[in-house]
């Protein structure tokens, strides 16, 4: 079975099931016909027996036919297709009278109870017989033997068996061919799936499976595979873009460091100039190190779901700790921090990843805020959720760039603000962590007015 094609396997399984069903139907047909045939014979024998019992007269411990001449002229003087044989015998088992069509006497079987049908062979032919006693009051004065040939019945049954035996394989063969044809047409979309799948390579992910017109299981399979290909294409394109952006971002500081050092060794220079160039290279190395750390974070988060360490996290503590670590920047830019934390807010999450999310968002708010700016941080309960908002009145983000802020290495109008340093992966990390922790995030911004980031955590029931 395993070596057969899928189409033939479907047809074969269908035929096996159908063969069992047809076999049961044929057996039922044969049993029903056989029962009806022999039931009619039994009824005919019984009817003939009762009729002949009414055609005799009994007296003085003897019996005779009432209308012997008429009886002899009736149907029993010829051998019919399904003849009835009648024979009268006395109490001593001697023949009194018999039908003209009976060439050889019927046998009285003493081992068979009276009034019971039984089968035996008469002149090499199968007959069914009944033996009825003839009573005068309570004394048996004779017997009536009525028999009917079974040859015609057996011939009908044998013909039926032959027809069924011939019809059985013929029907199965025809059904197999029809099932194979129907199965071939039914699984035609699978051939399309195979052809399309063979045409898809890492360099060609744009091919899609043609959806069947009938919305059945094959339609769902084809649509599911197309959706999978869409996700694969998107992931590979994102990976290519990420690789391109990462290589560019890594190449830039390395090129700057190399160029600075090459200029530095061309001729002797003053100690102060050496110190300045070396400090510049150190800052570029720090920037490169930070970039590598961020890239490693992005790569690690792809498979981080299995290593989540969920525990009660106090958001108040995370926010205050983050502000304490950023106090140097806050003081340098003289930014005013306004917090509204009217309760203790706990969520069930990973403390380390929540800290990264909050740190990145507050760091961005400080980075893009103007001197003497204002940052508002609020925590509120909303049903079974905790809503955290971080609002600044900094340079904001243009509406056209809001959809791109989560893309790695994207920085909105970076050339317009060269004094703001960054590599553009912070929000990408935040989005991936929010997806990992099932934290909702929304960013709303207006250029030159500020940015509002909203985080939605699942609260721990009190």
PDB file of C-alpha atoms in Angstrom, residues 52-296:
ATOM      1  CA  UNK A  52     -56.116 -32.583  -0.349  1.00  0.00           C
ATOM      2  CA  UNK A  53     -57.223 -33.411   3.169  1.00  0.00           C
ATOM      3  CA  UNK A  54     -60.596 -31.885   2.299  1.00  0.00           C
ATOM      4  CA  UNK A  55     -60.943 -34.116  -0.776  1.00  0.00           C
ATOM      5  CA  UNK A  56     -61.143 -37.429   1.063  1.00  0.00           C
ATOM      6  CA  UNK A  57     -63.951 -39.251   2.794  1.00  0.00           C
ATOM      7  CA  UNK A  58     -63.242 -41.364   5.900  1.00  0.00           C
ATOM      8  CA  UNK A  59     -65.404 -44.232   7.131  1.00  0.00           C
ATOM      9  CA  UNK A  60     -64.969 -47.623   8.746  1.00  0.00           C
ATOM     10  CA  UNK A  61     -61.314 -47.002   9.430  1.00  0.00           C
ATOM     11  CA  UNK A  62     -60.732 -46.375   5.763  1.00  0.00           C
ATOM     12  CA  UNK A  63     -60.605 -43.372   3.428  1.00  0.00           C
ATOM     13  CA  UNK A  64     -61.118 -42.653  -0.249  1.00  0.00           C
ATOM     14  CA  UNK A  65     -61.072 -39.737  -2.667  1.00  0.00           C
ATOM     15  CA  UNK A  66     -64.434 -38.048  -2.964  1.00  0.00           C
ATOM     16  CA  UNK A  67     -64.024 -37.110  -6.643  1.00  0.00           C
ATOM     17  CA  UNK A  68     -61.297 -39.393  -7.845  1.00  0.00           C
ATOM     18  CA  UNK A  69     -61.866 -38.746 -11.543  1.00  0.00           C
ATOM     19  CA  UNK A  70     -61.742 -34.970 -11.124  1.00  0.00           C
ATOM     20  CA  UNK A  71     -58.692 -35.302  -8.905  1.00  0.00           C
ATOM     21  CA  UNK A  72     -56.913 -37.339 -11.560  1.00  0.00           C
ATOM     22  CA  UNK A  73     -57.718 -34.765 -14.241  1.00  0.00           C
ATOM     23  CA  UNK A  74     -56.190 -31.809 -12.343  1.00  0.00           C
ATOM     24  CA  UNK A  75     -52.693 -30.423 -12.522  1.00  0.00           C
ATOM     25  CA  UNK A  76     -50.885 -33.387 -11.007  1.00  0.00           C
ATOM     26  CA  UNK A  77     -51.023 -35.450 -14.171  1.00  0.00           C
ATOM     27  CA  UNK A  78     -48.001 -33.669 -15.695  1.00  0.00           C
ATOM     28  CA  UNK A  79     -44.483 -32.864 -14.502  1.00  0.00           C
ATOM     29  CA  UNK A  80     -44.542 -29.055 -14.140  1.00  0.00           C
ATOM     30  CA  UNK A  81     -41.629 -26.698 -13.803  1.00  0.00           C
ATOM     31  CA  UNK A  82     -42.153 -26.831 -10.058  1.00  0.00           C
ATOM     32  CA  UNK A  83     -44.348 -29.980  -9.728  1.00  0.00           C
ATOM     33  CA  UNK A  84     -46.321 -31.072  -6.679  1.00  0.00           C
ATOM     34  CA  UNK A  85     -46.380 -34.775  -5.882  1.00  0.00           C
ATOM     35  CA  UNK A  86     -49.260 -36.248  -3.861  1.00  0.00           C
ATOM     36  CA  UNK A  87     -49.520 -39.731  -2.417  1.00  0.00           C
ATOM     37  CA  UNK A  88     -52.028 -41.417  -0.074  1.00  0.00           C
ATOM     38  CA  UNK A  89     -50.984 -44.427   2.001  1.00  0.00           C
ATOM     39  CA  UNK A  90     -52.897 -46.473   4.541  1.00  0.00           C
ATOM     40  CA  UNK A  91     -51.925 -47.152   8.144  1.00  0.00           C
ATOM     41  CA  UNK A  92     -49.755 -50.048   6.954  1.00  0.00           C
ATOM     42  CA  UNK A  93     -47.783 -47.724   4.657  1.00  0.00           C
ATOM     43  CA  UNK A  94     -49.364 -49.260   1.536  1.00  0.00           C
ATOM     44  CA  UNK A  95     -50.156 -46.932  -1.377  1.00  0.00           C
ATOM     45  CA  UNK A  96     -53.820 -46.109  -1.750  1.00  0.00           C
ATOM     46  CA  UNK A  97     -53.556 -43.438  -4.437  1.00  0.00           C
ATOM     47  CA  UNK A  98     -50.951 -41.106  -5.950  1.00  0.00           C
ATOM     48  CA  UNK A  99     -50.823 -38.283  -8.465  1.00  0.00           C
ATOM     49  CA  UNK A 100     -50.185 -39.322 -12.091  1.00  0.00           C
ATOM     50  CA  UNK A 101     -47.008 -37.199 -12.306  1.00  0.00           C
ATOM     51  CA  UNK A 102     -45.355 -39.293  -9.614  1.00  0.00           C
ATOM     52  CA  UNK A 103     -43.342 -42.003 -11.409  1.00  0.00           C
ATOM     53  CA  UNK A 104     -41.667 -43.318  -8.275  1.00  0.00           C
ATOM     54  CA  UNK A 105     -43.365 -43.611  -4.933  1.00  0.00           C
ATOM     55  CA  UNK A 106     -42.730 -41.069  -2.201  1.00  0.00           C
ATOM     56  CA  UNK A 107     -40.899 -42.428   0.817  1.00  0.00           C
ATOM     57  CA  UNK A 108     -42.482 -42.399   4.236  1.00  0.00           C
ATOM     58  CA  UNK A 109     -39.781 -41.532   6.760  1.00  0.00           C
ATOM     59  CA  UNK A 110     -40.599 -42.870  10.193  1.00  0.00           C
ATOM     60  CA  UNK A 111     -37.754 -40.891  11.772  1.00  0.00           C
ATOM     61  CA  UNK A 112     -39.280 -37.546  10.814  1.00  0.00           C
ATOM     62  CA  UNK A 113     -42.107 -36.206  13.012  1.00  0.00           C
ATOM     63  CA  UNK A 114     -45.490 -35.794  11.331  1.00  0.00           C
ATOM     64  CA  UNK A 115     -46.442 -32.343  10.029  1.00  0.00           C
ATOM     65  CA  UNK A 116     -42.757 -31.437   9.665  1.00  0.00           C
ATOM     66  CA  UNK A 117     -41.079 -30.512   6.375  1.00  0.00           C
ATOM     67  CA  UNK A 118     -37.885 -32.309   5.385  1.00  0.00           C
ATOM     68  CA  UNK A 119     -35.689 -32.668   2.288  1.00  0.00           C
ATOM     69  CA  UNK A 120     -34.414 -35.770   0.510  1.00  0.00           C
ATOM     70  CA  UNK A 121     -33.642 -37.009  -3.016  1.00  0.00           C
ATOM     71  CA  UNK A 122     -36.257 -38.622  -5.212  1.00  0.00           C
ATOM     72  CA  UNK A 123     -34.911 -40.170  -8.420  1.00  0.00           C
ATOM     73  CA  UNK A 124     -31.753 -38.122  -8.000  1.00  0.00           C
ATOM     74  CA  UNK A 125     -33.645 -34.866  -7.601  1.00  0.00           C
ATOM     75  CA  UNK A 126     -34.071 -32.862  -4.419  1.00  0.00           C
ATOM     76  CA  UNK A 127     -37.611 -32.597  -3.064  1.00  0.00           C
ATOM     77  CA  UNK A 128     -39.217 -31.214   0.065  1.00  0.00           C
ATOM     78  CA  UNK A 129     -41.909 -33.311   1.664  1.00  0.00           C
ATOM     79  CA  UNK A 130     -44.464 -33.255   4.473  1.00  0.00           C
ATOM     80  CA  UNK A 131     -46.266 -36.212   6.061  1.00  0.00           C
ATOM     81  CA  UNK A 132     -49.746 -35.597   7.411  1.00  0.00           C
ATOM     82  CA  UNK A 133     -51.803 -38.178   9.338  1.00  0.00           C
ATOM     83  CA  UNK A 134     -55.416 -38.922   8.339  1.00  0.00           C
ATOM     84  CA  UNK A 135     -57.616 -39.396  11.396  1.00  0.00           C
ATOM     85  CA  UNK A 136     -60.937 -41.038  11.968  1.00  0.00           C
ATOM     86  CA  UNK A 137     -61.810 -39.539  15.267  1.00  0.00           C
ATOM     87  CA  UNK A 138     -58.533 -40.181  17.168  1.00  0.00           C
ATOM     88  CA  UNK A 139     -57.318 -43.130  15.167  1.00  0.00           C
ATOM     89  CA  UNK A 140     -54.845 -42.785  12.283  1.00  0.00           C
ATOM     90  CA  UNK A 141     -56.293 -44.569   9.252  1.00  0.00           C
ATOM     91  CA  UNK A 142     -53.693 -43.361   6.740  1.00  0.00           C
ATOM     92  CA  UNK A 143     -51.229 -40.715   5.674  1.00  0.00           C
ATOM     93  CA  UNK A 144     -51.039 -37.956   3.107  1.00  0.00           C
ATOM     94  CA  UNK A 145     -47.605 -37.358   1.585  1.00  0.00           C
ATOM     95  CA  UNK A 146     -47.130 -34.104  -0.332  1.00  0.00           C
ATOM     96  CA  UNK A 147     -43.775 -33.211  -1.902  1.00  0.00           C
ATOM     97  CA  UNK A 148     -42.528 -30.465  -4.176  1.00  0.00           C
ATOM     98  CA  UNK A 149     -39.399 -30.415  -6.299  1.00  0.00           C
ATOM     99  CA  UNK A 150     -36.574 -28.085  -5.202  1.00  0.00           C
ATOM    100  CA  UNK A 151     -34.641 -28.316  -8.441  1.00  0.00           C
ATOM    101  CA  UNK A 152     -36.065 -25.118  -9.886  1.00  0.00           C
ATOM    102  CA  UNK A 153     -35.402 -23.254  -6.617  1.00  0.00           C
ATOM    103  CA  UNK A 154     -31.800 -24.478  -6.493  1.00  0.00           C
ATOM    104  CA  UNK A 155     -31.368 -23.491 -10.127  1.00  0.00           C
ATOM    105  CA  UNK A 156     -32.588 -19.955  -9.350  1.00  0.00           C
ATOM    106  CA  UNK A 157     -30.300 -19.717  -6.336  1.00  0.00           C
ATOM    107  CA  UNK A 158     -27.301 -21.051  -8.273  1.00  0.00           C
ATOM    108  CA  UNK A 159     -27.957 -18.581 -11.071  1.00  0.00           C
ATOM    109  CA  UNK A 160     -28.172 -15.807  -8.485  1.00  0.00           C
ATOM    110  CA  UNK A 161     -24.832 -16.872  -6.966  1.00  0.00           C
ATOM    111  CA  UNK A 162     -23.196 -16.892 -10.400  1.00  0.00           C
ATOM    112  CA  UNK A 163     -24.570 -13.435 -11.203  1.00  0.00           C
ATOM    113  CA  UNK A 164     -23.375 -12.062  -7.861  1.00  0.00           C
ATOM    114  CA  UNK A 165     -19.914 -13.640  -8.218  1.00  0.00           C
ATOM    115  CA  UNK A 166     -19.511 -12.164 -11.688  1.00  0.00           C
ATOM    116  CA  UNK A 167     -20.991  -8.804 -10.734  1.00  0.00           C
ATOM    117  CA  UNK A 168     -18.857  -8.442  -7.569  1.00  0.00           C
ATOM    118  CA  UNK A 169     -15.395  -8.042  -9.169  1.00  0.00           C
ATOM    119  CA  UNK A 170     -16.873  -6.216 -12.156  1.00  0.00           C
ATOM    120  CA  UNK A 171     -18.510  -3.614  -9.930  1.00  0.00           C
ATOM    121  CA  UNK A 172     -15.338  -3.240  -7.851  1.00  0.00           C
ATOM    122  CA  UNK A 173     -13.164  -2.765 -10.944  1.00  0.00           C
ATOM    123  CA  UNK A 174     -15.503  -0.132 -12.370  1.00  0.00           C
ATOM    124  CA  UNK A 175     -15.710   1.634  -8.999  1.00  0.00           C
ATOM    125  CA  UNK A 176     -11.903   1.557  -8.676  1.00  0.00           C
ATOM    126  CA  UNK A 177     -11.459   3.222 -12.067  1.00  0.00           C
ATOM    127  CA  UNK A 178     -14.105   5.838 -11.240  1.00  0.00           C
ATOM    128  CA  UNK A 179     -12.634   6.451  -7.765  1.00  0.00           C
ATOM    129  CA  UNK A 180      -9.140   6.764  -9.248  1.00  0.00           C
ATOM    130  CA  UNK A 181     -10.393   9.305 -11.776  1.00  0.00           C
ATOM    131  CA  UNK A 182     -12.266  11.311  -9.134  1.00  0.00           C
ATOM    132  CA  UNK A 183      -9.329  11.116  -6.697  1.00  0.00           C
ATOM    133  CA  UNK A 184      -6.973  12.324  -9.427  1.00  0.00           C
ATOM    134  CA  UNK A 185      -9.127  15.363 -10.066  1.00  0.00           C
ATOM    135  CA  UNK A 186      -9.645  15.969  -6.355  1.00  0.00           C
ATOM    136  CA  UNK A 187      -5.933  16.039  -5.535  1.00  0.00           C
ATOM    137  CA  UNK A 188      -4.968  18.067  -8.602  1.00  0.00           C
ATOM    138  CA  UNK A 189      -4.271  21.109  -6.329  1.00  0.00           C
ATOM    139  CA  UNK A 190      -1.638  18.969  -4.571  1.00  0.00           C
ATOM    140  CA  UNK A 191       0.228  18.671  -7.867  1.00  0.00           C
ATOM    141  CA  UNK A 192       0.053  22.459  -8.134  1.00  0.00           C
ATOM    142  CA  UNK A 193       1.418  22.733  -4.590  1.00  0.00           C
ATOM    143  CA  UNK A 194       4.319  20.406  -5.468  1.00  0.00           C
ATOM    144  CA  UNK A 195       5.122  22.292  -8.675  1.00  0.00           C
ATOM    145  CA  UNK A 196       5.032  25.672  -6.937  1.00  0.00           C
ATOM    146  CA  UNK A 197       7.052  24.392  -3.969  1.00  0.00           C
ATOM    147  CA  UNK A 198       9.756  23.081  -6.305  1.00  0.00           C
ATOM    148  CA  UNK A 199       9.928  26.481  -7.996  1.00  0.00           C
ATOM    149  CA  UNK A 200      10.452  28.313  -4.690  1.00  0.00           C
ATOM    150  CA  UNK A 201      14.054  28.915  -3.650  1.00  0.00           C
ATOM    151  CA  UNK A 202      15.793  31.346  -1.346  1.00  0.00           C
ATOM    152  CA  UNK A 203      16.139  33.679  -4.324  1.00  0.00           C
ATOM    153  CA  UNK A 204      12.547  33.212  -5.502  1.00  0.00           C
ATOM    154  CA  UNK A 205       9.946  33.565  -2.781  1.00  0.00           C
ATOM    155  CA  UNK A 206       7.360  35.434  -4.814  1.00  0.00           C
ATOM    156  CA  UNK A 207       5.632  32.387  -6.340  1.00  0.00           C
ATOM    157  CA  UNK A 208       2.316  31.477  -4.760  1.00  0.00           C
ATOM    158  CA  UNK A 209       0.014  28.465  -5.032  1.00  0.00           C
ATOM    159  CA  UNK A 210      -3.102  28.994  -7.111  1.00  0.00           C
ATOM    160  CA  UNK A 211      -6.076  28.661  -4.743  1.00  0.00           C
ATOM    161  CA  UNK A 212      -8.715  26.033  -5.708  1.00  0.00           C
ATOM    162  CA  UNK A 213     -12.184  27.307  -6.564  1.00  0.00           C
ATOM    163  CA  UNK A 214     -13.795  25.030  -3.975  1.00  0.00           C
ATOM    164  CA  UNK A 215     -13.128  26.194  -0.420  1.00  0.00           C
ATOM    165  CA  UNK A 216     -12.369  22.770   1.014  1.00  0.00           C
ATOM    166  CA  UNK A 217      -9.425  21.357   3.001  1.00  0.00           C
ATOM    167  CA  UNK A 218      -7.079  21.717   0.005  1.00  0.00           C
ATOM    168  CA  UNK A 219      -8.084  25.369  -0.269  1.00  0.00           C
ATOM    169  CA  UNK A 220      -7.212  25.878   3.403  1.00  0.00           C
ATOM    170  CA  UNK A 221      -3.896  24.022   2.913  1.00  0.00           C
ATOM    171  CA  UNK A 222      -2.997  26.137  -0.124  1.00  0.00           C
ATOM    172  CA  UNK A 223      -3.921  29.351   1.673  1.00  0.00           C
ATOM    173  CA  UNK A 224      -1.935  28.317   4.763  1.00  0.00           C
ATOM    174  CA  UNK A 225       1.153  27.587   2.653  1.00  0.00           C
ATOM    175  CA  UNK A 226       0.768  30.948   0.874  1.00  0.00           C
ATOM    176  CA  UNK A 227       0.567  32.705   4.241  1.00  0.00           C
ATOM    177  CA  UNK A 228       3.671  30.817   5.366  1.00  0.00           C
ATOM    178  CA  UNK A 229       5.496  31.926   2.222  1.00  0.00           C
ATOM    179  CA  UNK A 230       4.398  35.518   2.886  1.00  0.00           C
ATOM    180  CA  UNK A 231       5.862  35.340   6.380  1.00  0.00           C
ATOM    181  CA  UNK A 232       9.058  33.727   5.131  1.00  0.00           C
ATOM    182  CA  UNK A 233       9.477  36.341   2.431  1.00  0.00           C
ATOM    183  CA  UNK A 234       8.894  39.141   4.928  1.00  0.00           C
ATOM    184  CA  UNK A 235      11.329  37.600   7.416  1.00  0.00           C
ATOM    185  CA  UNK A 236      14.040  37.075   4.800  1.00  0.00           C
ATOM    186  CA  UNK A 237      13.615  40.575   3.412  1.00  0.00           C
ATOM    187  CA  UNK A 238      13.801  41.956   6.937  1.00  0.00           C
ATOM    188  CA  UNK A 239      16.881  39.839   7.583  1.00  0.00           C
ATOM    189  CA  UNK A 240      18.534  41.119   4.407  1.00  0.00           C
ATOM    190  CA  UNK A 241      17.713  44.686   5.353  1.00  0.00           C
ATOM    191  CA  UNK A 242      18.940  44.125   8.881  1.00  0.00           C
ATOM    192  CA  UNK A 243      22.206  42.610   7.632  1.00  0.00           C
ATOM    193  CA  UNK A 244      22.700  45.485   5.206  1.00  0.00           C
ATOM    194  CA  UNK A 245      21.990  48.114   7.852  1.00  0.00           C
ATOM    195  CA  UNK A 246      24.105  46.337  10.484  1.00  0.00           C
ATOM    196  CA  UNK A 247      27.098  46.044   8.161  1.00  0.00           C
ATOM    197  CA  UNK A 248      26.762  49.718   7.275  1.00  0.00           C
ATOM    198  CA  UNK A 249      26.514  50.784  10.913  1.00  0.00           C
ATOM    199  CA  UNK A 250      29.513  48.633  11.862  1.00  0.00           C
ATOM    200  CA  UNK A 251      31.561  49.829   8.911  1.00  0.00           C
ATOM    201  CA  UNK A 252      31.064  53.521   9.702  1.00  0.00           C
ATOM    202  CA  UNK A 253      32.824  53.663  13.110  1.00  0.00           C
ATOM    203  CA  UNK A 254      35.550  51.296  11.895  1.00  0.00           C
ATOM    204  CA  UNK A 255      36.201  53.528   8.889  1.00  0.00           C
ATOM    205  CA  UNK A 256      36.312  56.607  11.105  1.00  0.00           C
ATOM    206  CA  UNK A 257      38.745  54.945  13.533  1.00  0.00           C
ATOM    207  CA  UNK A 258      40.954  53.702  10.684  1.00  0.00           C
ATOM    208  CA  UNK A 259      41.010  57.108   8.992  1.00  0.00           C
ATOM    209  CA  UNK A 260      41.839  58.907  12.245  1.00  0.00           C
ATOM    210  CA  UNK A 261      44.719  56.554  13.044  1.00  0.00           C
ATOM    211  CA  UNK A 262      46.106  56.754   9.488  1.00  0.00           C
ATOM    212  CA  UNK A 263      46.145  60.542   9.664  1.00  0.00           C
ATOM    213  CA  UNK A 264      47.689  60.382  13.126  1.00  0.00           C
ATOM    214  CA  UNK A 265      50.741  58.325  12.057  1.00  0.00           C
ATOM    215  CA  UNK A 266      51.601  60.275   8.912  1.00  0.00           C
ATOM    216  CA  UNK A 267      53.801  62.700  10.838  1.00  0.00           C
ATOM    217  CA  UNK A 268      54.823  63.535  14.377  1.00  0.00           C
ATOM    218  CA  UNK A 269      52.262  65.549  16.291  1.00  0.00           C
ATOM    219  CA  UNK A 270      51.888  67.341  19.589  1.00  0.00           C
ATOM    220  CA  UNK A 271      50.986  65.372  22.704  1.00  0.00           C
ATOM    221  CA  UNK A 272      47.664  67.144  23.044  1.00  0.00           C
ATOM    222  CA  UNK A 273      46.691  66.254  19.462  1.00  0.00           C
ATOM    223  CA  UNK A 274      47.549  62.616  20.113  1.00  0.00           C
ATOM    224  CA  UNK A 275      45.391  62.660  23.227  1.00  0.00           C
ATOM    225  CA  UNK A 276      42.472  64.243  21.373  1.00  0.00           C
ATOM    226  CA  UNK A 277      42.607  61.727  18.515  1.00  0.00           C
ATOM    227  CA  UNK A 278      42.993  58.789  20.869  1.00  0.00           C
ATOM    228  CA  UNK A 279      40.043  59.964  22.988  1.00  0.00           C
ATOM    229  CA  UNK A 280      38.009  60.318  19.799  1.00  0.00           C
ATOM    230  CA  UNK A 281      38.898  56.746  18.767  1.00  0.00           C
ATOM    231  CA  UNK A 282      37.987  55.504  22.249  1.00  0.00           C
ATOM    232  CA  UNK A 283      34.574  57.156  21.966  1.00  0.00           C
ATOM    233  CA  UNK A 284      34.055  55.520  18.567  1.00  0.00           C
ATOM    234  CA  UNK A 285      35.069  52.146  20.022  1.00  0.00           C
ATOM    235  CA  UNK A 286      32.528  52.681  22.826  1.00  0.00           C
ATOM    236  CA  UNK A 287      29.912  53.492  20.224  1.00  0.00           C
ATOM    237  CA  UNK A 288      30.880  50.361  18.268  1.00  0.00           C
ATOM    238  CA  UNK A 289      30.712  48.254  21.438  1.00  0.00           C
ATOM    239  CA  UNK A 290      27.269  49.634  22.246  1.00  0.00           C
ATOM    240  CA  UNK A 291      26.123  48.855  18.700  1.00  0.00           C
ATOM    241  CA  UNK A 292      27.347  45.250  18.972  1.00  0.00           C
ATOM    242  CA  UNK A 293      25.560  44.856  22.312  1.00  0.00           C
ATOM    243  CA  UNK A 294      22.326  46.088  20.747  1.00  0.00           C
ATOM    244  CA  UNK A 295      22.682  43.756  17.755  1.00  0.00           C
ATOM    245  CA  UNK A 296      23.289  40.804  20.065  1.00  0.00           C
TER     246      UNK A 296
END
